[in-house]
PDB file of C-alpha atoms in Angstrom:
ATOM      1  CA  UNK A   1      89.212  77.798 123.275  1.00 85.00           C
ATOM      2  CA  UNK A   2      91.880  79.832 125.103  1.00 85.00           C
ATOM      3  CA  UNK A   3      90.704  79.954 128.179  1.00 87.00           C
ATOM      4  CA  UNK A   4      90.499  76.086 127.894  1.00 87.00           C
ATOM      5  CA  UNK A   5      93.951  76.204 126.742  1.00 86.00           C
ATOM      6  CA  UNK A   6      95.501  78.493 129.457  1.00 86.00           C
ATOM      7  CA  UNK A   7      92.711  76.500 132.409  1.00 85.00           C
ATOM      8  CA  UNK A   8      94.258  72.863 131.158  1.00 85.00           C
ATOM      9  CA  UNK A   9      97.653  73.281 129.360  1.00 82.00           C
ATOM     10  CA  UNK A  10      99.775  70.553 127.957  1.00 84.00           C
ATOM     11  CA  UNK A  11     101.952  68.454 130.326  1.00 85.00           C
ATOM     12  CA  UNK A  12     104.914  70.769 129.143  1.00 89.00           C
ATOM     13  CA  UNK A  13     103.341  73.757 128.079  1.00 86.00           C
ATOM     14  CA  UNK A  14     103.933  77.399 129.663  1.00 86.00           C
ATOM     15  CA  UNK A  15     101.854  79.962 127.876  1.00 86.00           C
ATOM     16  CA  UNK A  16     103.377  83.425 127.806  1.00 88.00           C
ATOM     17  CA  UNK A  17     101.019  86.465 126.721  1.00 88.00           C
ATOM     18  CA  UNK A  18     102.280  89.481 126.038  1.00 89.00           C
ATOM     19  CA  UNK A  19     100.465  93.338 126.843  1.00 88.00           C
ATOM     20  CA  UNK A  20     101.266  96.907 127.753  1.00 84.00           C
ATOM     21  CA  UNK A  21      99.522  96.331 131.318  1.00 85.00           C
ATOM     22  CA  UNK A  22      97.247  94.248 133.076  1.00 86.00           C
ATOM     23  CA  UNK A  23      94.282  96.403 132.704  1.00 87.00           C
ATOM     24  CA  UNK A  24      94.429  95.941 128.502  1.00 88.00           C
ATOM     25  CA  UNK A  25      93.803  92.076 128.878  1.00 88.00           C
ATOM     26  CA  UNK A  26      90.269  90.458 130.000  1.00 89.00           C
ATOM     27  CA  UNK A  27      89.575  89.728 133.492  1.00 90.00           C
ATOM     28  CA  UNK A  28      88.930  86.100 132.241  1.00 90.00           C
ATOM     29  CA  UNK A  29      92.101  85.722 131.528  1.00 90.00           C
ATOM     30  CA  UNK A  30      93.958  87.726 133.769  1.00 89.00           C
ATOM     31  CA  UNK A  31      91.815  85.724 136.400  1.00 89.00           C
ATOM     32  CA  UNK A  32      93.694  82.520 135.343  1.00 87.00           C
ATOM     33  CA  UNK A  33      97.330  84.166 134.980  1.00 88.00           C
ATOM     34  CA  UNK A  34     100.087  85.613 137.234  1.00 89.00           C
ATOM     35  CA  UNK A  35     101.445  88.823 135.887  1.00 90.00           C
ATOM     36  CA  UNK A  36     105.269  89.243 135.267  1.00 90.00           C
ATOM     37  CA  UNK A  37     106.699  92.798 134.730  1.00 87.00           C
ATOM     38  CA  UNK A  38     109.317  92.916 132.534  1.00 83.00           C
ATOM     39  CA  UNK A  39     111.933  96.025 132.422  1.00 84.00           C
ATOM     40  CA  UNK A  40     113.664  97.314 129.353  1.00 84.00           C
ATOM     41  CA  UNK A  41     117.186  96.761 129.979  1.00 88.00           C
ATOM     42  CA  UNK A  42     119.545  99.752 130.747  1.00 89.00           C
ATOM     43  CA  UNK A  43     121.838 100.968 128.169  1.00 89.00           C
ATOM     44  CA  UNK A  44     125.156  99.492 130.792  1.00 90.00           C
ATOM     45  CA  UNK A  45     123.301  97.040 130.855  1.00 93.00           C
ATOM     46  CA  UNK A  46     123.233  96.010 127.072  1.00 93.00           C
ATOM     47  CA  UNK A  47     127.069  97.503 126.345  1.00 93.00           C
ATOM     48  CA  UNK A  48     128.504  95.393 129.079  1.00 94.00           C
ATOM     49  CA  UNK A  49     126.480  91.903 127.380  1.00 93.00           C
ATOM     50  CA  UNK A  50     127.986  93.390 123.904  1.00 94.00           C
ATOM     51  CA  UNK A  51     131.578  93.887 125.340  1.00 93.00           C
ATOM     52  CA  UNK A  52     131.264  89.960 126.862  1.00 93.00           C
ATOM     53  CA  UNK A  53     130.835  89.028 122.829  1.00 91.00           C
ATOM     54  CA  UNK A  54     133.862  90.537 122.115  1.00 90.00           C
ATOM     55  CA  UNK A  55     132.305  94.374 120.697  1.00 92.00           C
ATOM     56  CA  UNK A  56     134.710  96.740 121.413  1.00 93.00           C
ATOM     57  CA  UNK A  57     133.811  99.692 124.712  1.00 92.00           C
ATOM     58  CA  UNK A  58     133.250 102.092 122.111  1.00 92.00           C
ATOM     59  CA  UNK A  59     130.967 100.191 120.126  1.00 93.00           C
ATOM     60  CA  UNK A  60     129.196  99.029 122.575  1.00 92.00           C
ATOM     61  CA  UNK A  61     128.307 101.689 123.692  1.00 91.00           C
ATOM     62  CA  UNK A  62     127.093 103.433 120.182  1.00 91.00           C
ATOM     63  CA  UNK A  63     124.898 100.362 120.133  1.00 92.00           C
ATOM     64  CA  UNK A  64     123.157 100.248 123.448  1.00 92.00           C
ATOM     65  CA  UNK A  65     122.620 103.751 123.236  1.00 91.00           C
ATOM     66  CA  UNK A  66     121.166 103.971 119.567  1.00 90.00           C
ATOM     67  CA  UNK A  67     118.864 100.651 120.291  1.00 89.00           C
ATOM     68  CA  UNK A  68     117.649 102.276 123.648  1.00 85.00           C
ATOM     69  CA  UNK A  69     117.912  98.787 125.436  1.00 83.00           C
ATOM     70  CA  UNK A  70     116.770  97.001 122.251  1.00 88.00           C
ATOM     71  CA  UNK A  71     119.481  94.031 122.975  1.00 91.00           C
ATOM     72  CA  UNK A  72     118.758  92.103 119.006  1.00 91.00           C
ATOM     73  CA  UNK A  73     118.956  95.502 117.785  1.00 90.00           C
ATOM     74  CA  UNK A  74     122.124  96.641 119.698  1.00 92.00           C
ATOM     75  CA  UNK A  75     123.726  93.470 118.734  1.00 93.00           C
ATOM     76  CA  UNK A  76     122.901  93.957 115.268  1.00 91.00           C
ATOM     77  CA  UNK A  77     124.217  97.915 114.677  1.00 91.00           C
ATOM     78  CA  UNK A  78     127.630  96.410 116.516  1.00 92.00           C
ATOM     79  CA  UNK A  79     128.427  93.915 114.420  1.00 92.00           C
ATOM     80  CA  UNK A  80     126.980  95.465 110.860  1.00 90.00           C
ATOM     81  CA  UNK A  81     128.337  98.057 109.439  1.00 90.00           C
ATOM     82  CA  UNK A  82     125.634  99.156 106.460  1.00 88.00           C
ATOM     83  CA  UNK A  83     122.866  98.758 109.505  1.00 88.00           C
ATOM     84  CA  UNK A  84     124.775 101.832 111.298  1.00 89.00           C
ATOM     85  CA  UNK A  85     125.157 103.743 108.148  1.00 90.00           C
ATOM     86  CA  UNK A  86     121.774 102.590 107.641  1.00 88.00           C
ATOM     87  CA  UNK A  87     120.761 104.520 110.221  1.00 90.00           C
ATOM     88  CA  UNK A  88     122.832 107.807 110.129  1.00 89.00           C
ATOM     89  CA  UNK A  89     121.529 108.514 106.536  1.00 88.00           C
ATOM     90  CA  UNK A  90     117.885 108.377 108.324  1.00 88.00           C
ATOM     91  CA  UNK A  91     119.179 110.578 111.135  1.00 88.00           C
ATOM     92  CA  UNK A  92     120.066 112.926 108.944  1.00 86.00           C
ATOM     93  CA  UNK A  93     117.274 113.249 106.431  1.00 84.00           C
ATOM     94  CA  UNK A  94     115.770 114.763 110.074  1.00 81.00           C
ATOM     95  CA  UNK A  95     118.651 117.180 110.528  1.00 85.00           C
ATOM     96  CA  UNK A  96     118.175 118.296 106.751  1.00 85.00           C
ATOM     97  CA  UNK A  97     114.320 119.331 105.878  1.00 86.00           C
ATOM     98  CA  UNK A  98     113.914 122.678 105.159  1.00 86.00           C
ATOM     99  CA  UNK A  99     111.519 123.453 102.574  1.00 89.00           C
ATOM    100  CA  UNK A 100     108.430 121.740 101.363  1.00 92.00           C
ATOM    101  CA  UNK A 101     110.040 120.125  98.383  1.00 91.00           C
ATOM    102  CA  UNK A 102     113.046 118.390 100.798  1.00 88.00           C
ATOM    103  CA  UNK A 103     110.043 117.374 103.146  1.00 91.00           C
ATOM    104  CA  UNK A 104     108.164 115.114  99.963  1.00 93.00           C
ATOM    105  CA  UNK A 105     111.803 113.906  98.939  1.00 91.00           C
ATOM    106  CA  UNK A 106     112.873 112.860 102.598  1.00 90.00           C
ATOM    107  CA  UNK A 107     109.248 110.846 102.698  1.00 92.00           C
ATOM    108  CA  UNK A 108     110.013 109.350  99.677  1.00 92.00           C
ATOM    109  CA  UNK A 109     113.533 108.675 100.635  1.00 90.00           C
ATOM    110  CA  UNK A 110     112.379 106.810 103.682  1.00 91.00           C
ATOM    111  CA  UNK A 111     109.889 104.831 102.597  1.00 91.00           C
ATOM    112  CA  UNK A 112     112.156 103.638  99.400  1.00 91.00           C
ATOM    113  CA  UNK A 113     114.222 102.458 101.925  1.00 88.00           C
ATOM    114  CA  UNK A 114     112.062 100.547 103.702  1.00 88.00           C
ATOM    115  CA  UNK A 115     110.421  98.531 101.156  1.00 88.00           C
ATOM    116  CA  UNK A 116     114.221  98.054  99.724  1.00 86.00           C
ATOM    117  CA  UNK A 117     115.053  96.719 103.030  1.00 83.00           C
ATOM    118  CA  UNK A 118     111.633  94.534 103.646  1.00 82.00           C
ATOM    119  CA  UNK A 119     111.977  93.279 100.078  1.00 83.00           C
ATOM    120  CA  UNK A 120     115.679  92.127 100.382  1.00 81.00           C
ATOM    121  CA  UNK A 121     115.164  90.416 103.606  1.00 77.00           C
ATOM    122  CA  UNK A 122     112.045  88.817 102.306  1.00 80.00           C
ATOM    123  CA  UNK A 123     113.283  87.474  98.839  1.00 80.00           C
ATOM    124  CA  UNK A 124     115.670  84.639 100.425  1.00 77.00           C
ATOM    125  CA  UNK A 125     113.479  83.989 103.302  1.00 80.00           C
ATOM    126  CA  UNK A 126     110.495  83.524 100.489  1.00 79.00           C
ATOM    127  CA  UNK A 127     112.350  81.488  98.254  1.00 78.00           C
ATOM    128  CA  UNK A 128     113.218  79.099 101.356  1.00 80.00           C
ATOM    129  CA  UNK A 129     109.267  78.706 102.149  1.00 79.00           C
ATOM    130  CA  UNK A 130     108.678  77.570  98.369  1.00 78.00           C
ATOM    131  CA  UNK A 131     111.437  75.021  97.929  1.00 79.00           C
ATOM    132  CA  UNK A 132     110.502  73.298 101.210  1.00 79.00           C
ATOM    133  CA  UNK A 133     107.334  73.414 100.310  1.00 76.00           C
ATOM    134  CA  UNK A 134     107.684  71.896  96.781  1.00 74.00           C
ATOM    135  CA  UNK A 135     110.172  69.045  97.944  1.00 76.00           C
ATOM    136  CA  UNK A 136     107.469  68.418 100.639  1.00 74.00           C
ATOM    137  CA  UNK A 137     105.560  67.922  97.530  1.00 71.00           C
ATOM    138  CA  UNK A 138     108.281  66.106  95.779  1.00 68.00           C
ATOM    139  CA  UNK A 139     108.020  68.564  92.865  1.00 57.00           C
ATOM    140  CA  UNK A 140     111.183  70.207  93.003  1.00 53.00           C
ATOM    141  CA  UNK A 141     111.834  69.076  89.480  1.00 50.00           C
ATOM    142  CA  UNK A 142     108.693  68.337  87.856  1.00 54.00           C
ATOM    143  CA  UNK A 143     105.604  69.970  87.423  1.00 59.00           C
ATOM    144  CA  UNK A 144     103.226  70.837  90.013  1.00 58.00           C
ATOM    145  CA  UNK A 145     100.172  69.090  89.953  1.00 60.00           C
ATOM    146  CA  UNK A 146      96.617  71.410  89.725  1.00 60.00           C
ATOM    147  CA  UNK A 147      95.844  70.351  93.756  1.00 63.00           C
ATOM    148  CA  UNK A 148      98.850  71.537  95.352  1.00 69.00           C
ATOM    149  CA  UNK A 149      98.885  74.997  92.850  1.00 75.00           C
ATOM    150  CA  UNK A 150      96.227  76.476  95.457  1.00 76.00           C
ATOM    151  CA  UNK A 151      98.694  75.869  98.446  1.00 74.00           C
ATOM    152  CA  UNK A 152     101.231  77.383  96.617  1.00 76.00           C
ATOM    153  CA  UNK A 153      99.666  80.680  95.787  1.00 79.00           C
ATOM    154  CA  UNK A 154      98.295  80.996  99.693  1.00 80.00           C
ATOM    155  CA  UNK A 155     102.098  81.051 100.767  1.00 78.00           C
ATOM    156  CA  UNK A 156     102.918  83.830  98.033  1.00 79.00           C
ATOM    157  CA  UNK A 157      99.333  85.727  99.073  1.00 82.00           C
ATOM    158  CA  UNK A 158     100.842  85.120 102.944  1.00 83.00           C
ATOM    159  CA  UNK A 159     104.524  86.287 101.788  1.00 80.00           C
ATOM    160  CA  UNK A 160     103.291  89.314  99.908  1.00 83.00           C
ATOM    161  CA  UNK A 161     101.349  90.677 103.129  1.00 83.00           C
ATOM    162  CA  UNK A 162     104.251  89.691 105.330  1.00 82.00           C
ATOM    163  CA  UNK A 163     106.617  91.551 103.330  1.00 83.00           C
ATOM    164  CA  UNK A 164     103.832  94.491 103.315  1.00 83.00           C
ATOM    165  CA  UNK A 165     103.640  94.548 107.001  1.00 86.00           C
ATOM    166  CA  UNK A 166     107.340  94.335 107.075  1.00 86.00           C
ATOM    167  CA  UNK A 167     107.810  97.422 105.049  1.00 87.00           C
ATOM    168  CA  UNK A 168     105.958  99.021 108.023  1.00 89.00           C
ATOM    169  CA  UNK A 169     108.460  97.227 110.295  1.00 89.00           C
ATOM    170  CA  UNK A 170     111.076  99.163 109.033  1.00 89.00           C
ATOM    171  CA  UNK A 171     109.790 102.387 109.233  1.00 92.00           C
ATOM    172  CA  UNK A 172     108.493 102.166 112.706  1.00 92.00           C
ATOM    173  CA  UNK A 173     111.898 101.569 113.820  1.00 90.00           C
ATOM    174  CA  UNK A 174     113.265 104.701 111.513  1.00 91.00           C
ATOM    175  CA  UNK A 175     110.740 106.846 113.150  1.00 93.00           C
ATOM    176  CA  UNK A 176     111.744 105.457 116.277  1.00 92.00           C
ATOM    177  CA  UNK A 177     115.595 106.494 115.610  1.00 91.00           C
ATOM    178  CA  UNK A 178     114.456 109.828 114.072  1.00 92.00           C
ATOM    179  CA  UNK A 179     112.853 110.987 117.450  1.00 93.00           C
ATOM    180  CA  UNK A 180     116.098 110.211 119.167  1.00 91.00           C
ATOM    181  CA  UNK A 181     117.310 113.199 116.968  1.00 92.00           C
ATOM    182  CA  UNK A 182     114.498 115.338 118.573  1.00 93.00           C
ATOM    183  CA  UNK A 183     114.832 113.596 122.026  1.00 93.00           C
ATOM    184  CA  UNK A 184     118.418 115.049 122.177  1.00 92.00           C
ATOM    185  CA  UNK A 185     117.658 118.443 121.126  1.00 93.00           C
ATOM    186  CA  UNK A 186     114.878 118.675 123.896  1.00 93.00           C
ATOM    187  CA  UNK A 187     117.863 117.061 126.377  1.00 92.00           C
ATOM    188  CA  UNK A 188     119.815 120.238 125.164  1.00 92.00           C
ATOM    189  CA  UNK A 189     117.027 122.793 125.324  1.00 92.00           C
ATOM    190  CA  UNK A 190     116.310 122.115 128.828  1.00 89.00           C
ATOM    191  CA  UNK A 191     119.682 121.775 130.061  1.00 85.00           C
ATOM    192  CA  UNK A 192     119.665 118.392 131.101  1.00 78.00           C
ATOM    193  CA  UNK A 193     122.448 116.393 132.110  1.00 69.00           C
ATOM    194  CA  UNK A 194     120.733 112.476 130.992  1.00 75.00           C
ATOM    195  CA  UNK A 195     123.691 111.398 128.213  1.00 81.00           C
ATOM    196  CA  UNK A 196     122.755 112.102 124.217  1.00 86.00           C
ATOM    197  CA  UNK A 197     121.554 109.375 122.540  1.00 89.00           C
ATOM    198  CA  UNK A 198     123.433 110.618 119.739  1.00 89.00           C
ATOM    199  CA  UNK A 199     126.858 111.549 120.921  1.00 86.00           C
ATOM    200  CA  UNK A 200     128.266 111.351 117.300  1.00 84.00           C
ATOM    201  CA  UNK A 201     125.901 114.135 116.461  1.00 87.00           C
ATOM    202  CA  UNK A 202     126.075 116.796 119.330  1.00 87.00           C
ATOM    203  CA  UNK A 203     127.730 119.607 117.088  1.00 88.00           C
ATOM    204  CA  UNK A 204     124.899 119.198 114.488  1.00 89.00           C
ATOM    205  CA  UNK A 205     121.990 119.365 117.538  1.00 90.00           C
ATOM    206  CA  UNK A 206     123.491 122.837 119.438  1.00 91.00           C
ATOM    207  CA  UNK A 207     122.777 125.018 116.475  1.00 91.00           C
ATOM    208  CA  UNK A 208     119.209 123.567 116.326  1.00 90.00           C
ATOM    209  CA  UNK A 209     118.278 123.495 119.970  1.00 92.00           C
ATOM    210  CA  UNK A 210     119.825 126.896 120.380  1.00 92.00           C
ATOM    211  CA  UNK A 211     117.668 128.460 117.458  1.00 91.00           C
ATOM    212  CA  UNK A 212     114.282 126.771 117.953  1.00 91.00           C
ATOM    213  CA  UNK A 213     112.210 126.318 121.120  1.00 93.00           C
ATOM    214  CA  UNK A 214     111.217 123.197 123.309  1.00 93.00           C
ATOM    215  CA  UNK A 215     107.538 123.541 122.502  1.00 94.00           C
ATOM    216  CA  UNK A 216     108.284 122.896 118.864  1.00 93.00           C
ATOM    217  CA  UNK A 217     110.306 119.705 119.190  1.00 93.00           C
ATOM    218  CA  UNK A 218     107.772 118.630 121.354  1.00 94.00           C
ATOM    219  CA  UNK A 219     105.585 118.771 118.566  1.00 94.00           C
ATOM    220  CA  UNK A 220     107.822 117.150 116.317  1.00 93.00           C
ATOM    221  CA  UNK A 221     108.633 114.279 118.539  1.00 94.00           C
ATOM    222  CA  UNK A 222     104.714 113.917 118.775  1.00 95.00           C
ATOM    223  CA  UNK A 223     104.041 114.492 115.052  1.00 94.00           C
ATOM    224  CA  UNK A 224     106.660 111.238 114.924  1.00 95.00           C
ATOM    225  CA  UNK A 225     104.529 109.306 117.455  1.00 94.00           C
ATOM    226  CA  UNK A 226     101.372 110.117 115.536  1.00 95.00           C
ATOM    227  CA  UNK A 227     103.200 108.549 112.118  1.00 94.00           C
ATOM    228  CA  UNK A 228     104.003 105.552 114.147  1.00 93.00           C
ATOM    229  CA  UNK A 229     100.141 105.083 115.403  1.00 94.00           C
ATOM    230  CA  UNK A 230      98.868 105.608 111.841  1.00 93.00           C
ATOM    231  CA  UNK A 231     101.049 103.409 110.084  1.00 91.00           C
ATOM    232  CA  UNK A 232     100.099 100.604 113.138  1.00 90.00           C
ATOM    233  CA  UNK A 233      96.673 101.267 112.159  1.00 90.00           C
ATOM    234  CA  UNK A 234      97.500 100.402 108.212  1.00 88.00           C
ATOM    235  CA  UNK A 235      97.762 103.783 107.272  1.00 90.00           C
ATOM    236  CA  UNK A 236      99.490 104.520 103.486  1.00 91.00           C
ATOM    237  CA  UNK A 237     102.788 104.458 104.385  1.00 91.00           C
ATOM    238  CA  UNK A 238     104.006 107.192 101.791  1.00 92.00           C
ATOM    239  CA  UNK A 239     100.691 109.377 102.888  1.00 94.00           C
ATOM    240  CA  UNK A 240     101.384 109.209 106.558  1.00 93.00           C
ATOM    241  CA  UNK A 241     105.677 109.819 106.199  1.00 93.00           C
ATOM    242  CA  UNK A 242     104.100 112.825 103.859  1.00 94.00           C
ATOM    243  CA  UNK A 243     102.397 114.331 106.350  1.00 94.00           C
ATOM    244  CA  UNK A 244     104.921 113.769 109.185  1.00 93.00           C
ATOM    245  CA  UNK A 245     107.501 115.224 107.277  1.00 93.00           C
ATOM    246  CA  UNK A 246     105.687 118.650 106.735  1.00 92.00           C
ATOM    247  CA  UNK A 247     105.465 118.945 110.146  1.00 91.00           C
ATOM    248  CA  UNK A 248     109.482 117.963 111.255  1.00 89.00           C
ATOM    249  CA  UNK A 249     110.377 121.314 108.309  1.00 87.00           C
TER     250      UNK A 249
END
C-alpha cells in the first residue's frame, strides 16, 4: 500500500519520509524517492533567527547554544523562563552525585519531573480531545449513549500511552542536556578551543575536568547514550535513570 502510495500520489500530495541515512530504508522505496540531506542548523545560525523575533544577543545566544541547533527548542528556552530553570536544576543534579544514595534520589528526581511535565502538558491537551469529541456526539450535556462509550475509552487508552511515551519525551531531552555537562568537561580536558555549551557553568566544570580524566567522562557521556537507547527501546524509565545514575557518581 505504500509503495502504491509513493508510485501514484494524489494530485497535490508530496510525501516526505524521514531516516538517519539512505541505507536504513528499503531499496523499494528508496528506488522510487530522491534523497534530500538535511543539516542541523548552526548555533549563529539559530541566535541570529531568535534576535530577528526580537530575543535579546544574549539570549539568543544561551538558547541556540543549550538547544544545539534545536530551533522549537531554542525558541522555547528564550522566551520561557521556568523551561531554562527547568533545565539548570537538571544540569545540576549531574554536577551534584556523589554517593550512592544522591545517585537513587537524582533518578528519582528526574523522572518525577518528567512525568510532572508529560502529565501537565497532557491534561489540557486531553481534555480538548474529549469535549470535541462529545459535542461531535452532541453529548456535551447529556448522557452518553452505551455505542459511543467504546470510542470514548479508546481516546483515554490512546491518551494514557501518549502521555506514557511522552514521559519518555522528556527525559530523552534531559539526558540530552545532561551530556552537554559532560561534553564541556571533555572540551576542557582536552584543551579545546570549540565554545562551552554551557558558558553559565564554566567555574563549576574546571574543578571537575581538572580532577578526573577524559576516559571517564567518556564513559559517562556513553553511559547517558546507553539510557537514551534503553528508554527508546521501552525500557522502565526509573530502572534505566537508576542505573545511569550509578555510573555518572
Amino acid at each position: 500500500a505504500l509503495l502504491k502510495a509513493i508510485e501514484e500520489p494524489g494530485l497535490r500530495t508530496v510525501w516526505l519520509m524521514c531516516a538517519p541515512s539512505t541505507t536504513d530504508v528499503l531499496p523499494t522505496i528508496r528506488s522510487r524517492t530522491r534523497s534530500l540531506i538535511l543539516k542541523t542548523p548552526s548555533i549563529g545560525a539559530v541566535a541570529r533567527l531568535l534576535e530577528k523575533e526580537d530575543i535579546t544577543p544574549t539570549m539568543a545566544s544561551f538558547a541556540s547554544r543549550a538547544s544545539q541547533g534545536h530551533i522549537g527548542r531554542a525558541r522555547h528556552l528564550a522566551t520561557n523562563e521556568s523551561a531554562r530553570a527547568h533545565r539548570e536544576s537538571i544540569l545540576k543534579l549531574a554536577l551534584n552525585i556523589h554517593d550512592i544514595a544522591g545517585a537513587f534520589k537524582a533518578a528519582q528526581d528526574l523522572v518525577e519531573s518528567a512525568k510532572t511535565e508529560a502529565e501537565k502538558d497532557s491534561t489540557e491537551r486531553n481534555e480538548r480531545e474529549i469535549a470535541a469529541l462529545k459535542d461531535a456526539w452532541g453529548t456535551q450535556t447529556t448522557k452518553i449513549s452505551s455505542s459511543n462509550t467504546k470510542a470514548l475509552k479508546e481516546l483515554e487508552k490512546d491518551q494514557k500511552f501518549r502521555t506514557t511515551r511522552m514521559v519518555r519525551d522528556y527525559l530523552d531531552r534531559a539526558l540530552l542536556d545532561m551530556s552537554t555537562v559532560y561534553r564541556d568537561i571533555l572540551f576542557l580536558q582536552s584543551g579545546a578551543q570549540e565554545e562551552l555549551i554551557n558558558q553559565d557553568l564554566t567555574s563549576a566544570l574546571n574543578p571537575i575536568a581538572t580532577r578526573t580524566t577524559p576516559d571517564s567522562t567518556l564513559t559517562k557521556i556513553e553511559a547517558i547514550t546507553s539510557a537514551r537507547t534503553n528508554l527508546a527501546h521501552n525500557a522502565a524509565p526509573l530502572l534505566t535513570v537508576e542505573a545511569m545514575m550509578l555510573q555518572l557518581k
